[in-house]
PDB file of C-alpha atoms and ligand atoms in Angstrom:
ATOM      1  CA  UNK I   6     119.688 114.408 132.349  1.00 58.00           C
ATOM      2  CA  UNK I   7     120.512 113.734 128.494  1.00 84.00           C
ATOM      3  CA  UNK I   8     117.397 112.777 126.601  1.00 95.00           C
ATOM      4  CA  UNK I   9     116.524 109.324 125.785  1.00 98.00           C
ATOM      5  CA  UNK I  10     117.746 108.512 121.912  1.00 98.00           C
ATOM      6  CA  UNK I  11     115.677 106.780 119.766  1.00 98.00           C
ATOM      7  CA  UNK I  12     116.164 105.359 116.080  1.00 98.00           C
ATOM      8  CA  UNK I  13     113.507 105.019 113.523  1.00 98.00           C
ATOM      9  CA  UNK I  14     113.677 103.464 110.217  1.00 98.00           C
ATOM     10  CA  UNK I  15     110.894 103.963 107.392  1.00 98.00           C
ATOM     11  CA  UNK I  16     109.935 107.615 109.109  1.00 97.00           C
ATOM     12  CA  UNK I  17     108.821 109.324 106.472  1.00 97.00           C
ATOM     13  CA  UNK I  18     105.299 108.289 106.255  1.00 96.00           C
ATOM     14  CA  UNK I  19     102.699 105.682 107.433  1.00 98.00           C
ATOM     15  CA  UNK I  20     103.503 104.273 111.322  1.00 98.00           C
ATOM     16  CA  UNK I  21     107.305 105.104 111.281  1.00 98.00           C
ATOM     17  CA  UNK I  22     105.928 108.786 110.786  1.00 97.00           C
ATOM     18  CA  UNK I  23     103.545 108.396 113.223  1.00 98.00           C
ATOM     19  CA  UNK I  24     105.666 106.741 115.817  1.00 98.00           C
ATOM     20  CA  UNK I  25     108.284 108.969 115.242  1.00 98.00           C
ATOM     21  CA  UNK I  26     106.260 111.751 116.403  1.00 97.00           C
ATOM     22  CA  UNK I  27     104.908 110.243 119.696  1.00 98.00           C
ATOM     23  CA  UNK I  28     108.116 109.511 120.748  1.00 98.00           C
ATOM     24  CA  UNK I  29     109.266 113.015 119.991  1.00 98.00           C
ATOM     25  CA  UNK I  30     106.050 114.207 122.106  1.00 98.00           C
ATOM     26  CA  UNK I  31     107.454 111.704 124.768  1.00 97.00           C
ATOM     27  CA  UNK I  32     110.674 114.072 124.858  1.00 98.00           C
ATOM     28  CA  UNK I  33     113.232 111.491 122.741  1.00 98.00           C
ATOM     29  CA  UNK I  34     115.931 112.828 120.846  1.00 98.00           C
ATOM     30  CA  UNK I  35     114.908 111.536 117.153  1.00 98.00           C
ATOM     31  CA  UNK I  36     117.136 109.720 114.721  1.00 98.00           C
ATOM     32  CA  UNK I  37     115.370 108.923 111.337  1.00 98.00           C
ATOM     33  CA  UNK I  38     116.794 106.492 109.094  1.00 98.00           C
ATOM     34  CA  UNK I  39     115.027 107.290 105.088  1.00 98.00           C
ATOM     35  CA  UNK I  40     114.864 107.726 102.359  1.00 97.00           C
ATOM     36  CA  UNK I  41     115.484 110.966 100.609  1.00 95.00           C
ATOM     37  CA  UNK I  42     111.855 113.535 101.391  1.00 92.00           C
ATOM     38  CA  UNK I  43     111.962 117.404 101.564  1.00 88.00           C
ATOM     39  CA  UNK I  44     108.600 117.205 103.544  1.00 93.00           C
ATOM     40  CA  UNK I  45     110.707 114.752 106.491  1.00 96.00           C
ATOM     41  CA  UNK I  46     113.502 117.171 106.166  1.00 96.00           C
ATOM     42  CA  UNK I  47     111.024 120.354 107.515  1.00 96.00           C
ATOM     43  CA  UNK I  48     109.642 118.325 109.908  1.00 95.00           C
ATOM     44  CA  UNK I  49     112.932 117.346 111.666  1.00 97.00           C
ATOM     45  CA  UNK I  50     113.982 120.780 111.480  1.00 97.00           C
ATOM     46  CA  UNK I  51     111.254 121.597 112.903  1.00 95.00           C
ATOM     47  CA  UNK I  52     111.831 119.160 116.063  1.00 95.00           C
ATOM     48  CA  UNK I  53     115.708 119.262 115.964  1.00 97.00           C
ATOM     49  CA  UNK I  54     116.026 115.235 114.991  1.00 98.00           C
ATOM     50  CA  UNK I  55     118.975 113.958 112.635  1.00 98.00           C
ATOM     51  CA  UNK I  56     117.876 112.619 109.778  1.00 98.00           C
ATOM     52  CA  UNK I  57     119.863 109.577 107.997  1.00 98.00           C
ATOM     53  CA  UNK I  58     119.203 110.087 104.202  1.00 98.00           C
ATOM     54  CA  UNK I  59     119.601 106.190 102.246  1.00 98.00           C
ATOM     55  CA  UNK I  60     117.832 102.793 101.320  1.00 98.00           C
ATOM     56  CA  UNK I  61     116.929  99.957 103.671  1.00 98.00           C
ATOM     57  CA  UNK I  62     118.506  97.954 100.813  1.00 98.00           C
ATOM     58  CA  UNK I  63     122.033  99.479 101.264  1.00 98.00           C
ATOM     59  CA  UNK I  64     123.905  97.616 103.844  1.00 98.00           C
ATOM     60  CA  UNK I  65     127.166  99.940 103.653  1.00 98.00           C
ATOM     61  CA  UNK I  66     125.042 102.683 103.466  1.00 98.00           C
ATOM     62  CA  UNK I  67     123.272 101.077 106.788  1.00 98.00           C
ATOM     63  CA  UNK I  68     126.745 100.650 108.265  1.00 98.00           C
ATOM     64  CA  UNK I  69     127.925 104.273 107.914  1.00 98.00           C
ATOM     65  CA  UNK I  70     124.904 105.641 109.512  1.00 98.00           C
ATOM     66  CA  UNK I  71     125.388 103.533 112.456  1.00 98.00           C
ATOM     67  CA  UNK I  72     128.976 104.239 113.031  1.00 98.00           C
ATOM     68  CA  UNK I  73     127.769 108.002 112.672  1.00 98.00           C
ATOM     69  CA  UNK I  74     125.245 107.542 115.596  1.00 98.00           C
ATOM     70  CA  UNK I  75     127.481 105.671 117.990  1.00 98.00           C
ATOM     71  CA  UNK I  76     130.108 108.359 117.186  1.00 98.00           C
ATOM     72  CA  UNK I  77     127.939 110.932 118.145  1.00 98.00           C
ATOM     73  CA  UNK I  78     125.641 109.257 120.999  1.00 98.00           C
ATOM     74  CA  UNK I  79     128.707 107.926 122.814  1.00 97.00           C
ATOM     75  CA  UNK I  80     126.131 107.360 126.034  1.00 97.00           C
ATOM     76  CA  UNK I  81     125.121 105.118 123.488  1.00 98.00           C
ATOM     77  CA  UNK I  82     121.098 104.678 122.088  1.00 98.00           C
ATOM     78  CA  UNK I  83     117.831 103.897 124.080  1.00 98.00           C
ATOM     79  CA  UNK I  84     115.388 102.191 121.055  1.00 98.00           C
ATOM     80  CA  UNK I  85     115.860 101.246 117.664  1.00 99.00           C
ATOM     81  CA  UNK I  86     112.625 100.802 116.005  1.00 99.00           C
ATOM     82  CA  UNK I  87     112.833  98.378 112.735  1.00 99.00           C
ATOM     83  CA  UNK I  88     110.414 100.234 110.751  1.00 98.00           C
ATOM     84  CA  UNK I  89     110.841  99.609 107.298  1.00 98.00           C
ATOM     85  CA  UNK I  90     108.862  97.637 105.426  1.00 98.00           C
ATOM     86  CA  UNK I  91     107.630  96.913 101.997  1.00 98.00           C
ATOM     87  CA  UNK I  92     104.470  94.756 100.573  1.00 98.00           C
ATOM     88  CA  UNK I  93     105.311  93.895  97.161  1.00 98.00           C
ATOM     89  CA  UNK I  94     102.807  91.756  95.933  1.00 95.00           C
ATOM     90  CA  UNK I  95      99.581  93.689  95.502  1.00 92.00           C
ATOM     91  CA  UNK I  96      98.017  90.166  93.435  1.00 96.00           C
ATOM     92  CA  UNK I  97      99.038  87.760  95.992  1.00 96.00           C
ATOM     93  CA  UNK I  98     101.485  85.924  93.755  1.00 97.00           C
ATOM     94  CA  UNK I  99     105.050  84.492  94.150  1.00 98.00           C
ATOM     95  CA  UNK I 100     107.678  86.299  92.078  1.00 98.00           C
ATOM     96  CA  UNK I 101     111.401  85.502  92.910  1.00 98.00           C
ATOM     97  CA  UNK I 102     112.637  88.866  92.422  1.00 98.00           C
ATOM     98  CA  UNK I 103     109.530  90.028  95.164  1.00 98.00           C
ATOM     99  CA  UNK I 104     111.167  87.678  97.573  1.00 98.00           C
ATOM    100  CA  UNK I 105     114.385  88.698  97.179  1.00 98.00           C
ATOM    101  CA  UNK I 106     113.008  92.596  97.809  1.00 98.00           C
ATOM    102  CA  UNK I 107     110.897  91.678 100.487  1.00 98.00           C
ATOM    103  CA  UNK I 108     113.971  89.696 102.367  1.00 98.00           C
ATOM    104  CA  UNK I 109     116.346  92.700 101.898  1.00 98.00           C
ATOM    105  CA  UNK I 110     114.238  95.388 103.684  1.00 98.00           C
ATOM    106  CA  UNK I 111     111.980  93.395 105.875  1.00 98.00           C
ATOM    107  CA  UNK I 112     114.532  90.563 107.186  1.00 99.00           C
ATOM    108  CA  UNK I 113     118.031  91.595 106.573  1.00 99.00           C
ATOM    109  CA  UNK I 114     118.216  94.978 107.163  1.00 99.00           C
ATOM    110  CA  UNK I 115     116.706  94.923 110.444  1.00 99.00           C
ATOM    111  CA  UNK I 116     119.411  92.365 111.372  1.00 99.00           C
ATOM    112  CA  UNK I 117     121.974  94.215 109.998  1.00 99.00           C
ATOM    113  CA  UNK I 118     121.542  97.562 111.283  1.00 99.00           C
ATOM    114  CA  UNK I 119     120.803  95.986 114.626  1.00 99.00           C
ATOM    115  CA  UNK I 120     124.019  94.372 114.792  1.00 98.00           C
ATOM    116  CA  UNK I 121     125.602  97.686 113.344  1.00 98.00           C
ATOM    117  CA  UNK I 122     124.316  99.087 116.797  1.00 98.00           C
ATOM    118  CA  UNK I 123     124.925  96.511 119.137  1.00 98.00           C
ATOM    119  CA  UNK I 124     127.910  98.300 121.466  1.00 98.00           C
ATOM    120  CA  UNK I 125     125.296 101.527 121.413  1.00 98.00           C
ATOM    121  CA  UNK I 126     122.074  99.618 122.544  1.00 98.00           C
ATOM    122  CA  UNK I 127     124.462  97.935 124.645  1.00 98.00           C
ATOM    123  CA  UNK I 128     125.675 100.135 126.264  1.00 98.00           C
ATOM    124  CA  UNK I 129     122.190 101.804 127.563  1.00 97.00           C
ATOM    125  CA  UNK I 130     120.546  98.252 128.172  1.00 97.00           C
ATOM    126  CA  UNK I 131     117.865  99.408 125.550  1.00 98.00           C
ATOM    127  CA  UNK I 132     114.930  97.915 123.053  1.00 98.00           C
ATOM    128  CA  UNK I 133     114.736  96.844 119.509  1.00 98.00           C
ATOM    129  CA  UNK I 134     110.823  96.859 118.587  1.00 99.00           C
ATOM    130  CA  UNK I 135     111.087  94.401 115.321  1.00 99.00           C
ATOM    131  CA  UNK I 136     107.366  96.040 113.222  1.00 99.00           C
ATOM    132  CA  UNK I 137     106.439  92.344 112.392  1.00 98.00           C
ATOM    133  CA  UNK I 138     102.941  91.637 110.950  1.00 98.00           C
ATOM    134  CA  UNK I 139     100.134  89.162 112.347  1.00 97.00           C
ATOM    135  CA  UNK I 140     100.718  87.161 108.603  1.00 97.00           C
ATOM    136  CA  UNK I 141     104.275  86.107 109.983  1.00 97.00           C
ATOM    137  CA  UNK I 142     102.636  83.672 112.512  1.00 96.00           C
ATOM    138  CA  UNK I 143     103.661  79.864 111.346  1.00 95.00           C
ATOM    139  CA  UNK I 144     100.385  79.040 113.403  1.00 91.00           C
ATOM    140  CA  UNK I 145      97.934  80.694 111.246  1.00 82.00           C
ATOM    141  CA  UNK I 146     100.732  80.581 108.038  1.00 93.00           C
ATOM    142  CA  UNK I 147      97.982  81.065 105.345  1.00 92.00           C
ATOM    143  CA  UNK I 148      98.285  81.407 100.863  1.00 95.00           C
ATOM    144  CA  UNK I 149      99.165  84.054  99.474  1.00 97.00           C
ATOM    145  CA  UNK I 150     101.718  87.135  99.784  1.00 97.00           C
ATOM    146  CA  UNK I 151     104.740  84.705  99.804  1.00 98.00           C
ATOM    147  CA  UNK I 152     107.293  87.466  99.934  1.00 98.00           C
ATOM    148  CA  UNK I 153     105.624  89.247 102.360  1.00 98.00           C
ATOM    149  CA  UNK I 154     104.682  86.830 104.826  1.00 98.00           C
ATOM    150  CA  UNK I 155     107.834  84.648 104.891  1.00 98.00           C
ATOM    151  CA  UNK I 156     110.195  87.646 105.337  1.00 98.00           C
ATOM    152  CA  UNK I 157     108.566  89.039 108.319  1.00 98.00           C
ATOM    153  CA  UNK I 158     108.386  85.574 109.319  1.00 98.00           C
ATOM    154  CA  UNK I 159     112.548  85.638 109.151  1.00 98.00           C
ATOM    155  CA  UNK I 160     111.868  89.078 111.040  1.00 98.00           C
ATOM    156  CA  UNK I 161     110.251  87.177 113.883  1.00 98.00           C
ATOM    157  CA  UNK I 162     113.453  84.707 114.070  1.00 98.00           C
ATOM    158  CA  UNK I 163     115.872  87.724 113.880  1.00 98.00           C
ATOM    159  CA  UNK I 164     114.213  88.961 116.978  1.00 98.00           C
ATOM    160  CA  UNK I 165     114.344  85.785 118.661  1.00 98.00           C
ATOM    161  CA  UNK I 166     118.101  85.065 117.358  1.00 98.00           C
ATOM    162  CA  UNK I 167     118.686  88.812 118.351  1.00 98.00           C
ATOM    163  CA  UNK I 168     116.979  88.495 121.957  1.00 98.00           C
ATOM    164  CA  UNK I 169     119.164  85.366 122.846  1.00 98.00           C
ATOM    165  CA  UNK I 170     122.376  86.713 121.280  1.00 97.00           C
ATOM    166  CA  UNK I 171     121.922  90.009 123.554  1.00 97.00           C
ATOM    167  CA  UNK I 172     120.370  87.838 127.006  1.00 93.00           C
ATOM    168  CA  UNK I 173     123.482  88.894 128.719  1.00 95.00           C
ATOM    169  CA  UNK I 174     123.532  92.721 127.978  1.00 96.00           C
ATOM    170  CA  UNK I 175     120.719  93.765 128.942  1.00 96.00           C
ATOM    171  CA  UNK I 176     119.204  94.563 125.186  1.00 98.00           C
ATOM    172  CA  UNK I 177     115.541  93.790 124.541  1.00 98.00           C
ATOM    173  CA  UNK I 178     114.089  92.568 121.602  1.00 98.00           C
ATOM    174  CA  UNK I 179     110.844  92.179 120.303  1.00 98.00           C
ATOM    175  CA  UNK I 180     108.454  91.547 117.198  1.00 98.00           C
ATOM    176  CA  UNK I 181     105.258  94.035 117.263  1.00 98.00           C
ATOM    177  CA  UNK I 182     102.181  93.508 115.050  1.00 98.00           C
ATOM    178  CA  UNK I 183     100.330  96.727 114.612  1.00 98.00           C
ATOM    179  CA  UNK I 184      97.165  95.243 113.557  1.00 98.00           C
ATOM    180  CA  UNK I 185      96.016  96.391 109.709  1.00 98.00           C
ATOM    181  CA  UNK I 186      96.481  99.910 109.954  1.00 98.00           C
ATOM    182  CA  UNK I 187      95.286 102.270 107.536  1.00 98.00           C
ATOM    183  CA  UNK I 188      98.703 103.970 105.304  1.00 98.00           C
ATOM    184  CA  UNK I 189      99.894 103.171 102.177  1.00 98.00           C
ATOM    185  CA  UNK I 190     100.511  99.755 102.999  1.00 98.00           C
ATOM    186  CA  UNK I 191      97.391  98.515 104.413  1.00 98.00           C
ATOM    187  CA  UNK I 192      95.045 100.749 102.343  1.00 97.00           C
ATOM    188  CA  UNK I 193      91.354 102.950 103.134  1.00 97.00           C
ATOM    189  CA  UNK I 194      89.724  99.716 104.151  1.00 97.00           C
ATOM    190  CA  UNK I 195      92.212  98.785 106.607  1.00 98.00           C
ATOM    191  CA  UNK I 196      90.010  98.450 110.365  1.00 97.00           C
ATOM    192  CA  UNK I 197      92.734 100.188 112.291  1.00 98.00           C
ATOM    193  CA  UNK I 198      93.590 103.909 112.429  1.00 98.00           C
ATOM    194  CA  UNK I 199      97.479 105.285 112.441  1.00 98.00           C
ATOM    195  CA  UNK I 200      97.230 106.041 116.207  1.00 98.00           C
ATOM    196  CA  UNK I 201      95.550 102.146 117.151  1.00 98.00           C
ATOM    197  CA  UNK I 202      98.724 100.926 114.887  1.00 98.00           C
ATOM    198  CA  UNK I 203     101.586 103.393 116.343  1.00 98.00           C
ATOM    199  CA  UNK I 204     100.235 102.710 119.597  1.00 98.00           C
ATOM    200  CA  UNK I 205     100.237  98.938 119.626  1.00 98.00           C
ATOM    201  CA  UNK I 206     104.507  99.469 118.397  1.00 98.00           C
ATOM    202  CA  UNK I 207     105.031 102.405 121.352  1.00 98.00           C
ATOM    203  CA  UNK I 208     104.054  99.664 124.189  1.00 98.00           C
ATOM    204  CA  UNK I 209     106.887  97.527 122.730  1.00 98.00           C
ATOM    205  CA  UNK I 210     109.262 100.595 122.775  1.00 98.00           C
ATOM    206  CA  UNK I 211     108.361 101.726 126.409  1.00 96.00           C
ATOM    207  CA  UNK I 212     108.585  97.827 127.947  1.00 95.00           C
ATOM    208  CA  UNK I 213     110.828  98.423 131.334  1.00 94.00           C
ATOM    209  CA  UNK I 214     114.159  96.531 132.253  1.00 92.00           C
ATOM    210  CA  UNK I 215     112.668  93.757 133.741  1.00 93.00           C
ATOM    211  CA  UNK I 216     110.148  93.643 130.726  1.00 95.00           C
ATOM    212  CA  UNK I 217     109.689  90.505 128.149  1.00 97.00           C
ATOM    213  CA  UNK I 218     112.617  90.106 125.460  1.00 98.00           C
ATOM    214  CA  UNK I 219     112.169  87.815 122.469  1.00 98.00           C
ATOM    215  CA  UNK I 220     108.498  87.795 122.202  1.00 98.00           C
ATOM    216  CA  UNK I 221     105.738  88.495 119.907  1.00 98.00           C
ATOM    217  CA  UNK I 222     103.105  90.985 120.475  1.00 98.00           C
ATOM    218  CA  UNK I 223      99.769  92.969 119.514  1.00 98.00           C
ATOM    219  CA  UNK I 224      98.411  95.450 122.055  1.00 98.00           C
ATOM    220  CA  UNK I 225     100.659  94.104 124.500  1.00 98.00           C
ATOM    221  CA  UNK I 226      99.045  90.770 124.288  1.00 98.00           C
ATOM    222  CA  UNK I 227     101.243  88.123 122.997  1.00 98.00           C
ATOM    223  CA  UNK I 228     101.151  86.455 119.605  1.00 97.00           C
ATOM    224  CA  UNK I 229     101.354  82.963 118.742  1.00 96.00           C
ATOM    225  CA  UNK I 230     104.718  82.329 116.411  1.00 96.00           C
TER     226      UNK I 230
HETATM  227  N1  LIG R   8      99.785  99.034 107.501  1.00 73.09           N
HETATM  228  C1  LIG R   8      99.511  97.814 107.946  1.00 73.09           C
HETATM  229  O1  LIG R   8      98.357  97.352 107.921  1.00 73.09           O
HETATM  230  C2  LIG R   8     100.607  96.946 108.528  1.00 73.09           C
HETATM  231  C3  LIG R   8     100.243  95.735 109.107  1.00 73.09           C
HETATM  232  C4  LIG R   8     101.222  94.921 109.676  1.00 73.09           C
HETATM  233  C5  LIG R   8     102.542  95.339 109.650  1.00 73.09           C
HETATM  234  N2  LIG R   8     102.884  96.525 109.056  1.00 73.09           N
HETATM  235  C6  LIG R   8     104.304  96.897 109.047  1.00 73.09           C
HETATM  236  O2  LIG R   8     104.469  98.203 109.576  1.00 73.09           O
HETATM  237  C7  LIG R   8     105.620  98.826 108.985  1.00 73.09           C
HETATM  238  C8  LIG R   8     105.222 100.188 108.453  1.00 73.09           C
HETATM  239  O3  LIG R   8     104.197  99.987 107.490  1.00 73.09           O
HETATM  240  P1  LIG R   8     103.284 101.174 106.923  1.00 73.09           P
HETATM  241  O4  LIG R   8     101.914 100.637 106.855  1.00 73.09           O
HETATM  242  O5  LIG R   8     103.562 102.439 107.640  1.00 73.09           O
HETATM  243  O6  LIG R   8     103.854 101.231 105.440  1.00 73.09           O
HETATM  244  P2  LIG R   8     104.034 102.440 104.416  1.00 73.09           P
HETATM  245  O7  LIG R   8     103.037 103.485 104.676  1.00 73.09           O
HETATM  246  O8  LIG R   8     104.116 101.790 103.090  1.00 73.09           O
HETATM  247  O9  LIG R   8     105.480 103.020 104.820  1.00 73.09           O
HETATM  248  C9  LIG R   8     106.617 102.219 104.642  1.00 73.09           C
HETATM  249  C10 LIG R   8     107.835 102.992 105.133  1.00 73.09           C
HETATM  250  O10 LIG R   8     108.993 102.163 104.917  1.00 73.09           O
HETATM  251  C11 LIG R   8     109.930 102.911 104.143  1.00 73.09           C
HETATM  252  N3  LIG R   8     110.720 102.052 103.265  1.00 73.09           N
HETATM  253  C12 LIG R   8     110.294 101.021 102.495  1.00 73.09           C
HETATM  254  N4  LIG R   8     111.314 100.510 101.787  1.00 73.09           N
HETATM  255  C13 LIG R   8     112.409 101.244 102.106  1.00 73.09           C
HETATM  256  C14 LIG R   8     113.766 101.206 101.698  1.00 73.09           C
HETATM  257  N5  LIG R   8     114.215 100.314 100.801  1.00 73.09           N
HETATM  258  N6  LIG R   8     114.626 102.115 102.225  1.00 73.09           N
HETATM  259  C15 LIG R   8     114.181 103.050 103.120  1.00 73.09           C
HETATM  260  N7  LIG R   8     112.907 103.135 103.547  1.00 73.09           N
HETATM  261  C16 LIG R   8     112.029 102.229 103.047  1.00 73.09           C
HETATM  262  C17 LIG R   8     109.086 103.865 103.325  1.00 73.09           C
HETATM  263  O11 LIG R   8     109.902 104.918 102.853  1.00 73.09           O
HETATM  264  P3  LIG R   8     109.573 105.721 101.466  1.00 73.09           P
HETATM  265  O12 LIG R   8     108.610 106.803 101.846  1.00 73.09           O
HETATM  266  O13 LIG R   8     110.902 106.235 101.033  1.00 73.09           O
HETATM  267  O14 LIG R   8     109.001 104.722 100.492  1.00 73.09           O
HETATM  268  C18 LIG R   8     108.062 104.289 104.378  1.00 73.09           C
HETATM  269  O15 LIG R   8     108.611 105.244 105.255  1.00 73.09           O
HETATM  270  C19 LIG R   8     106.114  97.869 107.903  1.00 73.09           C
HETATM  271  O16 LIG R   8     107.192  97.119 108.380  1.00 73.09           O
HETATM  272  C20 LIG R   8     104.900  96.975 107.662  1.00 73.09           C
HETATM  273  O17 LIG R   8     105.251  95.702 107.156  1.00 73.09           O
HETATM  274  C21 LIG R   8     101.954  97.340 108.498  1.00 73.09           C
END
């Protein structure tokens, strides 16, 4: 049997590193989607994964890379893992030009490389694991971080537009919070280590066919919106 295919964006470092290589050890055939990183280049060698050189931000370049995927998985993909991310507000503080970064990697790209792979998740009934953050949830909506929190909040409506768009085929989708995990992004006094964080996103990627679509989760517990 042809290995499962999965597709990771944001691999080279931090959890979409880290995931990329548990699912590797869970015998997937890897597709990484960054940006350019002669250290990620050796390490796919290394495993035999493709490796998608571009930025998040790029929407043709987003496009191409899809069409090359489905052109070459024609039994189509198993998981696409929305990855990417970017914090851009270190001080807390609105800035229009944050928002407008933080809503091109974290909200639209998702969407649109999602949709660029629709007939190839289709076509193996798989998962799209949306990596959301607990400071999306409208419930506990709190100052601060404006850019940050209200794109992933459009994250968490992309998977729910996604998951209802997709009822009939079989496609799963879901928004995963990995806790505050320490990488770049969340920093040395983060609580969680990479594996607590990768491994809260891997139960999301490994939910079965009769598993939840359009939901919210940390640990495999669900999340308020
Ligand atoms: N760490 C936490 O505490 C935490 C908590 C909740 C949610 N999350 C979410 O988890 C995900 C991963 O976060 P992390 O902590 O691993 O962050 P990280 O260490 O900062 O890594 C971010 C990854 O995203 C990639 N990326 C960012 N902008 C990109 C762009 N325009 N084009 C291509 N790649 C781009 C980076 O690539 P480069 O190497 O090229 O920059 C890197 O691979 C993010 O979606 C984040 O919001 C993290």
């Amino acid at each position: 049997m042809s290995k499962k295919v999965a597709v990771v964006t944001g691999a080279s470092r931090g959890l979409g590193r880290a995931v990329s290589e548990e699912l590797h050890k869970k015998g997937y055939h890897l597709v990484m989607i960054a940006r350019p990183s002669s250290e990620l280049g050796a390490f796919a060698e290394k495993i035999g994964a493709e490796v998608f050189w571009g930025d998040m931000e790029d929407l043709a370049f987003l496009e191409s890379a899809a069409k090359k995927i489905s052109a070459k998985h024609r039994l189509g993909i198993d998981l696409l893992v929305n990855n990417a991310g970017i914090f851009p507000e270190a001080d807390g503080a609105y800035e229009a030009s944050r928002m407008r970064a933080a809503f091109s990697v974290n909200t639209l790209a998702p969407l649109h490389f999602a949709l660029a792979l629709e007939g190839s998740l289709a076509a193996r009934k798989g998962v799209v694991v949306n990596v959301s953050s607990g400071m999306a949830g409208l419930k506990e909506m709190n100052g601060g971080y404006p850019a940050y929190r209200v794109s992933k909040t459009g994250l968490n409506a992309v998977t729910r537009y996604l998951s209802q768009e997709w009822v009939g085929k079989g496609v799963r989708v879901n928004s995963v919070c990995p806790g505050w995990v320490k990488t770049d992004m969340g920093g040395p006094s983060a609580e969680r280590s990479l594996a607590e964080g990768a491994a809260s996103i891997l139960w999301a990627c490994e939910i079965p066919s009769d598993g939840p679509t359009g939901g919210f989760f940390r640990d495999g517990k669900r999340l308020d919106w």
